């Protein structure tokens, strides 16, 4: 059991109004014991730990208490008294251990094993140090090659563990991108600062994308090393039976909890590595690319929008909107403007985004006569399928007019829920039926589209707004 003996209330120090201060104490003590700041030649005494805790308490804020009694944890007259309370709490609930030297009777307070393991994630959450998590793919390949050449089963176990971290690293990176996107939106909504949003975006691209994500997507891409790992695994499978039986016995001795009757542990580990590589290539890597694309797209939209608002804050468009908002009959004006612009389409070029490019020199034409090489059957099939797909979803205004003429027949009025659906082309036409007014602007006939205020559904659309299309005039 996890919550046993001294660990029955292991997470008690991380609750209450002092939880952020306790976390900061654990982080600072961890840095002094296990990072580059540590002095491994001596152990920290009680006074040194209290000084570390006092420094941490001044950094971290005190949070509001969620308990009914806000003073349930007591009040402290100074930082030293609170540091003593934090030290006693961490020792009492199993984060730290009290060790007494029998010769000098001096006490030291190192981390317990569980305390060190649970403090490490707290340190890494806010760490700015670049972690080489992207090397797990190469570590898997190197460990497999070492196992194939030397036959040491510990290398296979290392490769098995490294392959597990590949998928976990992808999951962590996707979660970090989503969190970054939410933080960017939240901070922009709160402050609306163009410079800060831009600085945070480029800071992320410089500190996280270039040293880690770029390498993961290029030099250390799982797609790049997947074939190499597959070749090494195939070479291991082709080893003679005597060596594989020896490896199987050794693995069952080292990992008895994974051994099952009638199942090869060696084959299980090799199949697991292949399956993890396949999932990383086919599932996690595309998901990471989509998350990165979504993050950059969201940042681009926000920066463009804020830049536009900032540049137009004193422009004529803003003044016009302000004058319109001050009008008492603004609702009637907007409704009249909406009726006039209902079928109007306007597209303008942004002068700021338009550039004049210099005319490039025309490339020389290769006039050599080369022997024509016929296309392979597979390439011909791909070209034909692509043409059929392009034609299947090709839809223009002429097709829409023909569909509406056939739907109206001899009548002059039809409801959108009564539009015929005979094939896939009719389904596409029905989905574009509301464009009928804009399509018929320049033609001899004119259609009036009117919203009925109701909704309808059919076998293909669960719910859609109901409109009436009426033919106004015709030749």
mmCIF file of C-alpha atoms in Angstrom, residues 106-381:
data_model
loop_
_atom_site.group_PDB
_atom_site.id
_atom_site.type_symbol
_atom_site.label_atom_id
_atom_site.label_comp_id
_atom_site.label_asym_id
_atom_site.label_seq_id
_atom_site.Cartn_x
_atom_site.Cartn_y
_atom_site.Cartn_z
ATOM 1 C CA UNK A 106 24.078 16.047 14.800
ATOM 2 C CA UNK A 107 20.842 15.710 12.833
ATOM 3 C CA UNK A 108 20.427 15.944 9.054
ATOM 4 C CA UNK A 109 17.224 16.033 7.034
ATOM 5 C CA UNK A 110 17.560 14.373 3.605
ATOM 6 C CA UNK A 111 14.655 13.614 1.300
ATOM 7 C CA UNK A 112 12.912 10.286 1.663
ATOM 8 C CA UNK A 113 12.756 8.166 -1.457
ATOM 9 C CA UNK A 114 9.094 8.993 -2.075
ATOM 10 C CA UNK A 115 9.642 12.631 -1.206
ATOM 11 C CA UNK A 116 12.461 12.961 -3.744
ATOM 12 C CA UNK A 117 10.450 11.221 -6.489
ATOM 13 C CA UNK A 118 7.407 13.452 -5.958
ATOM 14 C CA UNK A 119 9.447 16.663 -5.607
ATOM 15 C CA UNK A 120 11.224 16.162 -8.920
ATOM 16 C CA UNK A 121 8.073 16.867 -11.032
ATOM 17 C CA UNK A 122 7.407 19.997 -8.955
ATOM 18 C CA UNK A 123 10.899 21.254 -9.842
ATOM 19 C CA UNK A 124 10.594 20.399 -13.534
ATOM 20 C CA UNK A 125 7.187 22.080 -14.012
ATOM 21 C CA UNK A 126 8.626 25.617 -13.816
ATOM 22 C CA UNK A 127 12.141 24.765 -14.910
ATOM 23 C CA UNK A 128 13.567 26.842 -17.749
ATOM 24 C CA UNK A 129 16.351 24.363 -18.374
ATOM 25 C CA UNK A 130 16.146 22.640 -21.760
ATOM 26 C CA UNK A 131 15.600 18.919 -21.272
ATOM 27 C CA UNK A 132 16.764 16.585 -24.017
ATOM 28 C CA UNK A 133 13.545 14.588 -24.039
ATOM 29 C CA UNK A 134 13.728 14.343 -27.810
ATOM 30 C CA UNK A 135 16.644 11.872 -27.579
ATOM 31 C CA UNK A 136 14.462 8.948 -26.488
ATOM 32 C CA UNK A 137 14.011 7.811 -30.103
ATOM 33 C CA UNK A 138 17.753 7.712 -30.693
ATOM 34 C CA UNK A 139 18.296 6.106 -27.294
ATOM 35 C CA UNK A 140 15.875 3.330 -28.284
ATOM 36 C CA UNK A 141 17.749 2.739 -31.525
ATOM 37 C CA UNK A 142 21.169 2.811 -29.831
ATOM 38 C CA UNK A 143 20.080 0.410 -27.086
ATOM 39 C CA UNK A 144 18.624 -2.040 -29.642
ATOM 40 C CA UNK A 145 21.819 -1.936 -31.716
ATOM 41 C CA UNK A 146 23.880 -2.566 -28.587
ATOM 42 C CA UNK A 147 21.675 -5.537 -27.705
ATOM 43 C CA UNK A 148 21.905 -6.957 -31.241
ATOM 44 C CA UNK A 149 25.701 -6.716 -31.235
ATOM 45 C CA UNK A 150 26.581 -7.677 -27.645
ATOM 46 C CA UNK A 151 23.538 -9.671 -26.554
ATOM 47 C CA UNK A 152 23.225 -7.977 -23.149
ATOM 48 C CA UNK A 153 19.577 -8.142 -22.074
ATOM 49 C CA UNK A 154 19.880 -4.945 -20.015
ATOM 50 C CA UNK A 155 20.223 -3.039 -23.298
ATOM 51 C CA UNK A 156 16.921 -4.530 -24.471
ATOM 52 C CA UNK A 157 15.244 -3.487 -21.220
ATOM 53 C CA UNK A 158 16.629 0.036 -21.666
ATOM 54 C CA UNK A 159 15.280 0.179 -25.233
ATOM 55 C CA UNK A 160 11.892 -1.002 -23.968
ATOM 56 C CA UNK A 161 11.811 1.779 -21.349
ATOM 57 C CA UNK A 162 13.020 4.449 -23.797
ATOM 58 C CA UNK A 163 10.289 3.505 -26.271
ATOM 59 C CA UNK A 164 7.681 4.007 -23.555
ATOM 60 C CA UNK A 165 8.949 7.547 -22.961
ATOM 61 C CA UNK A 166 8.606 8.419 -26.666
ATOM 62 C CA UNK A 167 4.802 8.357 -26.520
ATOM 63 C CA UNK A 168 4.783 10.034 -23.100
ATOM 64 C CA UNK A 169 6.974 12.883 -24.401
ATOM 65 C CA UNK A 170 4.613 13.467 -27.323
ATOM 66 C CA UNK A 171 1.651 13.577 -24.929
ATOM 67 C CA UNK A 172 3.427 16.065 -22.652
ATOM 68 C CA UNK A 173 4.366 18.299 -25.586
ATOM 69 C CA UNK A 174 0.803 18.314 -26.978
ATOM 70 C CA UNK A 175 -0.564 19.185 -23.526
ATOM 71 C CA UNK A 176 2.016 21.981 -23.190
ATOM 72 C CA UNK A 177 1.031 23.460 -26.569
ATOM 73 C CA UNK A 178 -2.657 23.424 -25.636
ATOM 74 C CA UNK A 179 -1.851 25.062 -22.296
ATOM 75 C CA UNK A 180 0.268 27.705 -24.034
ATOM 76 C CA UNK A 181 -2.587 28.454 -26.413
ATOM 77 C CA UNK A 182 -5.067 28.881 -23.566
ATOM 78 C CA UNK A 183 -2.645 31.100 -21.636
ATOM 79 C CA UNK A 184 -2.059 33.274 -24.704
ATOM 80 C CA UNK A 185 -5.799 33.772 -25.227
ATOM 81 C CA UNK A 186 -6.411 34.405 -21.529
ATOM 82 C CA UNK A 187 -3.654 37.002 -21.204
ATOM 83 C CA UNK A 188 -4.666 38.773 -24.385
ATOM 84 C CA UNK A 189 -8.290 38.949 -23.216
ATOM 85 C CA UNK A 190 -7.123 40.441 -19.930
ATOM 86 C CA UNK A 191 -4.636 43.005 -21.236
ATOM 87 C CA UNK A 192 -5.014 43.423 -25.020
ATOM 88 C CA UNK A 193 -1.325 44.219 -25.468
ATOM 89 C CA UNK A 194 0.120 43.601 -28.910
ATOM 90 C CA UNK A 195 3.759 43.794 -27.835
ATOM 91 C CA UNK A 196 3.339 41.370 -24.929
ATOM 92 C CA UNK A 197 1.463 38.802 -27.027
ATOM 93 C CA UNK A 198 4.127 39.013 -29.729
ATOM 94 C CA UNK A 199 6.995 38.727 -27.236
ATOM 95 C CA UNK A 200 5.478 35.685 -25.535
ATOM 96 C CA UNK A 201 4.903 33.932 -28.851
ATOM 97 C CA UNK A 202 8.445 34.477 -30.097
ATOM 98 C CA UNK A 203 9.862 33.642 -26.673
ATOM 99 C CA UNK A 204 8.162 30.264 -26.856
ATOM 100 C CA UNK A 205 9.415 29.679 -30.398
ATOM 101 C CA UNK A 206 12.993 30.484 -29.335
ATOM 102 C CA UNK A 207 13.089 28.708 -25.971
ATOM 103 C CA UNK A 208 10.961 25.624 -26.649
ATOM 104 C CA UNK A 209 10.401 25.169 -30.364
ATOM 105 C CA UNK A 210 13.957 25.530 -31.643
ATOM 106 C CA UNK A 211 15.791 23.414 -29.013
ATOM 107 C CA UNK A 212 13.176 20.673 -28.645
ATOM 108 C CA UNK A 213 10.211 20.678 -31.018
ATOM 109 C CA UNK A 214 12.200 21.429 -34.167
ATOM 110 C CA UNK A 215 14.579 18.563 -33.435
ATOM 111 C CA UNK A 216 11.685 16.239 -32.661
ATOM 112 C CA UNK A 217 10.041 17.054 -35.988
ATOM 113 C CA UNK A 218 13.235 16.862 -38.086
ATOM 114 C CA UNK A 219 16.519 15.394 -36.840
ATOM 115 C CA UNK A 220 14.982 13.100 -34.247
ATOM 116 C CA UNK A 221 11.705 12.412 -35.994
ATOM 117 C CA UNK A 222 10.263 9.003 -35.186
ATOM 118 C CA UNK A 223 9.527 8.606 -38.882
ATOM 119 C CA UNK A 224 13.244 8.965 -39.596
ATOM 120 C CA UNK A 225 14.310 6.229 -37.145
ATOM 121 C CA UNK A 226 11.307 3.916 -37.467
ATOM 122 C CA UNK A 227 12.753 1.933 -40.371
ATOM 123 C CA UNK A 228 16.152 1.663 -38.686
ATOM 124 C CA UNK A 229 14.567 0.343 -35.487
ATOM 125 C CA UNK A 230 12.512 -2.125 -37.535
ATOM 126 C CA UNK A 231 15.641 -3.430 -39.267
ATOM 127 C CA UNK A 232 17.431 -3.933 -35.939
ATOM 128 C CA UNK A 233 14.421 -5.784 -34.488
ATOM 129 C CA UNK A 234 14.286 -8.010 -37.582
ATOM 130 C CA UNK A 235 17.989 -8.781 -37.149
ATOM 131 C CA UNK A 236 17.375 -9.746 -33.519
ATOM 132 C CA UNK A 237 14.531 -12.040 -34.526
ATOM 133 C CA UNK A 238 16.813 -13.859 -36.979
ATOM 134 C CA UNK A 239 19.321 -14.847 -34.296
ATOM 135 C CA UNK A 240 19.821 -18.539 -33.664
ATOM 136 C CA UNK A 241 17.434 -20.319 -31.341
ATOM 137 C CA UNK A 242 20.026 -21.080 -28.680
ATOM 138 C CA UNK A 243 20.848 -17.394 -28.151
ATOM 139 C CA UNK A 244 17.184 -16.425 -28.107
ATOM 140 C CA UNK A 245 16.437 -19.136 -25.545
ATOM 141 C CA UNK A 246 19.290 -17.834 -23.405
ATOM 142 C CA UNK A 247 17.922 -14.286 -23.633
ATOM 143 C CA UNK A 248 14.444 -15.555 -22.744
ATOM 144 C CA UNK A 249 15.694 -17.263 -19.588
ATOM 145 C CA UNK A 250 17.655 -14.193 -18.553
ATOM 146 C CA UNK A 251 14.657 -11.881 -19.093
ATOM 147 C CA UNK A 252 12.418 -14.129 -17.021
ATOM 148 C CA UNK A 253 14.953 -13.924 -14.190
ATOM 149 C CA UNK A 254 15.153 -10.119 -14.336
ATOM 150 C CA UNK A 255 11.429 -9.459 -14.955
ATOM 151 C CA UNK A 256 9.479 -12.244 -13.278
ATOM 152 C CA UNK A 257 6.367 -10.055 -12.947
ATOM 153 C CA UNK A 258 6.006 -9.943 -16.756
ATOM 154 C CA UNK A 259 6.574 -13.634 -17.390
ATOM 155 C CA UNK A 260 3.532 -15.694 -18.370
ATOM 156 C CA UNK A 261 3.233 -19.342 -19.271
ATOM 157 C CA UNK A 262 3.108 -19.928 -23.019
ATOM 158 C CA UNK A 263 4.219 -16.392 -23.966
ATOM 159 C CA UNK A 264 7.721 -15.308 -24.948
ATOM 160 C CA UNK A 265 8.925 -12.326 -22.985
ATOM 161 C CA UNK A 266 11.535 -11.506 -25.650
ATOM 162 C CA UNK A 267 8.901 -11.447 -28.387
ATOM 163 C CA UNK A 268 6.595 -9.372 -26.156
ATOM 164 C CA UNK A 269 9.223 -6.651 -25.669
ATOM 165 C CA UNK A 270 10.134 -6.524 -29.373
ATOM 166 C CA UNK A 271 6.478 -6.385 -30.418
ATOM 167 C CA UNK A 272 5.813 -3.666 -27.843
ATOM 168 C CA UNK A 273 8.660 -1.511 -29.172
ATOM 169 C CA UNK A 274 7.361 -1.880 -32.743
ATOM 170 C CA UNK A 275 3.804 -1.043 -31.647
ATOM 171 C CA UNK A 276 4.962 2.056 -29.754
ATOM 172 C CA UNK A 277 6.921 3.283 -32.761
ATOM 173 C CA UNK A 278 3.893 2.723 -34.969
ATOM 174 C CA UNK A 279 1.621 4.637 -32.604
ATOM 175 C CA UNK A 280 4.147 7.465 -32.297
ATOM 176 C CA UNK A 281 4.396 7.794 -36.101
ATOM 177 C CA UNK A 282 0.733 7.338 -37.004
ATOM 178 C CA UNK A 283 -1.024 8.915 -34.013
ATOM 179 C CA UNK A 284 1.147 11.106 -31.811
ATOM 180 C CA UNK A 285 3.335 12.828 -34.417
ATOM 181 C CA UNK A 286 0.336 14.019 -36.519
ATOM 182 C CA UNK A 287 -1.387 15.122 -33.318
ATOM 183 C CA UNK A 288 1.717 17.113 -32.334
ATOM 184 C CA UNK A 289 1.830 18.774 -35.752
ATOM 185 C CA UNK A 290 -1.863 19.673 -35.518
ATOM 186 C CA UNK A 291 -1.369 21.104 -32.024
ATOM 187 C CA UNK A 292 1.624 23.160 -33.188
ATOM 188 C CA UNK A 293 -0.294 24.370 -36.230
ATOM 189 C CA UNK A 294 -3.255 25.317 -34.049
ATOM 190 C CA UNK A 295 -1.009 27.197 -31.637
ATOM 191 C CA UNK A 296 0.778 29.179 -34.377
ATOM 192 C CA UNK A 297 -2.512 29.871 -36.176
ATOM 193 C CA UNK A 298 -4.146 31.112 -32.981
ATOM 194 C CA UNK A 299 -1.140 33.320 -32.213
ATOM 195 C CA UNK A 300 -1.164 34.693 -35.764
ATOM 196 C CA UNK A 301 -4.893 35.494 -35.574
ATOM 197 C CA UNK A 302 -4.542 37.198 -32.199
ATOM 198 C CA UNK A 303 -1.517 39.259 -33.219
ATOM 199 C CA UNK A 304 -3.167 40.317 -36.485
ATOM 200 C CA UNK A 305 -6.395 41.240 -34.726
ATOM 201 C CA UNK A 306 -4.644 43.245 -32.022
ATOM 202 C CA UNK A 307 -2.460 44.975 -34.601
ATOM 203 C CA UNK A 308 -5.531 45.903 -36.622
ATOM 204 C CA UNK A 309 -7.367 47.225 -33.572
ATOM 205 C CA UNK A 310 -4.295 49.171 -32.525
ATOM 206 C CA UNK A 311 -3.803 50.712 -35.978
ATOM 207 C CA UNK A 312 -7.512 51.516 -36.385
ATOM 208 C CA UNK A 313 -8.037 52.913 -32.905
ATOM 209 C CA UNK A 314 -8.045 56.490 -34.273
ATOM 210 C CA UNK A 315 -9.134 55.819 -37.852
ATOM 211 C CA UNK A 316 -12.213 56.816 -39.779
ATOM 212 C CA UNK A 317 -13.749 53.344 -39.464
ATOM 213 C CA UNK A 318 -13.666 53.520 -35.667
ATOM 214 C CA UNK A 319 -15.163 57.026 -35.739
ATOM 215 C CA UNK A 320 -17.933 55.829 -38.053
ATOM 216 C CA UNK A 321 -18.771 52.937 -35.736
ATOM 217 C CA UNK A 322 -18.796 55.274 -32.762
ATOM 218 C CA UNK A 323 -21.165 57.710 -34.497
ATOM 219 C CA UNK A 324 -23.424 54.840 -35.507
ATOM 220 C CA UNK A 325 -23.513 53.610 -31.924
ATOM 221 C CA UNK A 326 -24.606 57.029 -30.698
ATOM 222 C CA UNK A 327 -27.591 57.149 -33.078
ATOM 223 C CA UNK A 328 -30.953 56.465 -31.345
ATOM 224 C CA UNK A 329 -32.315 54.567 -34.378
ATOM 225 C CA UNK A 330 -29.208 52.391 -34.811
ATOM 226 C CA UNK A 331 -31.253 49.163 -34.752
ATOM 227 C CA UNK A 332 -33.383 50.266 -37.706
ATOM 228 C CA UNK A 333 -30.275 51.441 -39.584
ATOM 229 C CA UNK A 334 -28.505 48.126 -39.081
ATOM 230 C CA UNK A 335 -31.557 46.127 -40.190
ATOM 231 C CA UNK A 336 -31.926 48.265 -43.325
ATOM 232 C CA UNK A 337 -28.212 47.923 -44.071
ATOM 233 C CA UNK A 338 -28.420 44.152 -43.577
ATOM 234 C CA UNK A 339 -31.293 43.862 -46.071
ATOM 235 C CA UNK A 340 -29.350 45.865 -48.664
ATOM 236 C CA UNK A 341 -26.115 43.918 -48.213
ATOM 237 C CA UNK A 342 -27.708 40.464 -47.842
ATOM 238 C CA UNK A 343 -26.539 39.227 -51.246
ATOM 239 C CA UNK A 344 -23.598 41.593 -51.626
ATOM 240 C CA UNK A 345 -20.056 40.234 -51.819
ATOM 241 C CA UNK A 346 -17.049 42.533 -51.452
ATOM 242 C CA UNK A 347 -13.413 41.542 -51.418
ATOM 243 C CA UNK A 348 -10.653 44.128 -51.034
ATOM 244 C CA UNK A 349 -6.908 43.712 -51.066
ATOM 245 C CA UNK A 350 -5.019 44.792 -47.991
ATOM 246 C CA UNK A 351 -2.433 47.367 -49.152
ATOM 247 C CA UNK A 352 -0.216 46.458 -46.227
ATOM 248 C CA UNK A 353 -0.029 42.850 -47.381
ATOM 249 C CA UNK A 354 0.484 43.634 -51.084
ATOM 250 C CA UNK A 355 4.046 43.647 -52.369
ATOM 251 C CA UNK A 356 5.494 44.343 -55.780
ATOM 252 C CA UNK A 357 7.886 41.602 -56.769
ATOM 253 C CA UNK A 358 10.636 42.077 -59.300
ATOM 254 C CA UNK A 359 10.213 40.154 -62.499
ATOM 255 C CA UNK A 360 12.351 37.055 -62.358
ATOM 256 C CA UNK A 361 14.471 35.962 -65.257
ATOM 257 C CA UNK A 362 12.868 33.364 -67.454
ATOM 258 C CA UNK A 363 14.436 29.982 -67.052
ATOM 259 C CA UNK A 364 15.913 28.426 -70.192
ATOM 260 C CA UNK A 365 13.756 25.748 -71.787
ATOM 261 C CA UNK A 366 15.236 22.302 -72.171
ATOM 262 C CA UNK A 367 14.609 21.349 -75.798
ATOM 263 C CA UNK A 368 16.362 17.999 -75.712
ATOM 264 C CA UNK A 369 14.386 15.113 -77.081
ATOM 265 C CA UNK A 370 14.114 12.439 -74.418
ATOM 266 C CA UNK A 371 12.593 9.036 -74.623
ATOM 267 C CA UNK A 372 9.077 8.968 -73.253
ATOM 268 C CA UNK A 373 8.764 6.762 -70.219
ATOM 269 C CA UNK A 374 5.268 5.319 -69.734
ATOM 270 C CA UNK A 375 3.620 5.816 -66.382
ATOM 271 C CA UNK A 376 3.354 2.848 -64.109
ATOM 272 C CA UNK A 377 -0.062 1.306 -63.581
ATOM 273 C CA UNK A 378 -0.128 2.431 -59.972
ATOM 274 C CA UNK A 379 0.619 6.062 -60.923
ATOM 275 C CA UNK A 380 -2.087 5.995 -63.614
ATOM 276 C CA UNK A 381 -4.586 4.697 -61.064
#
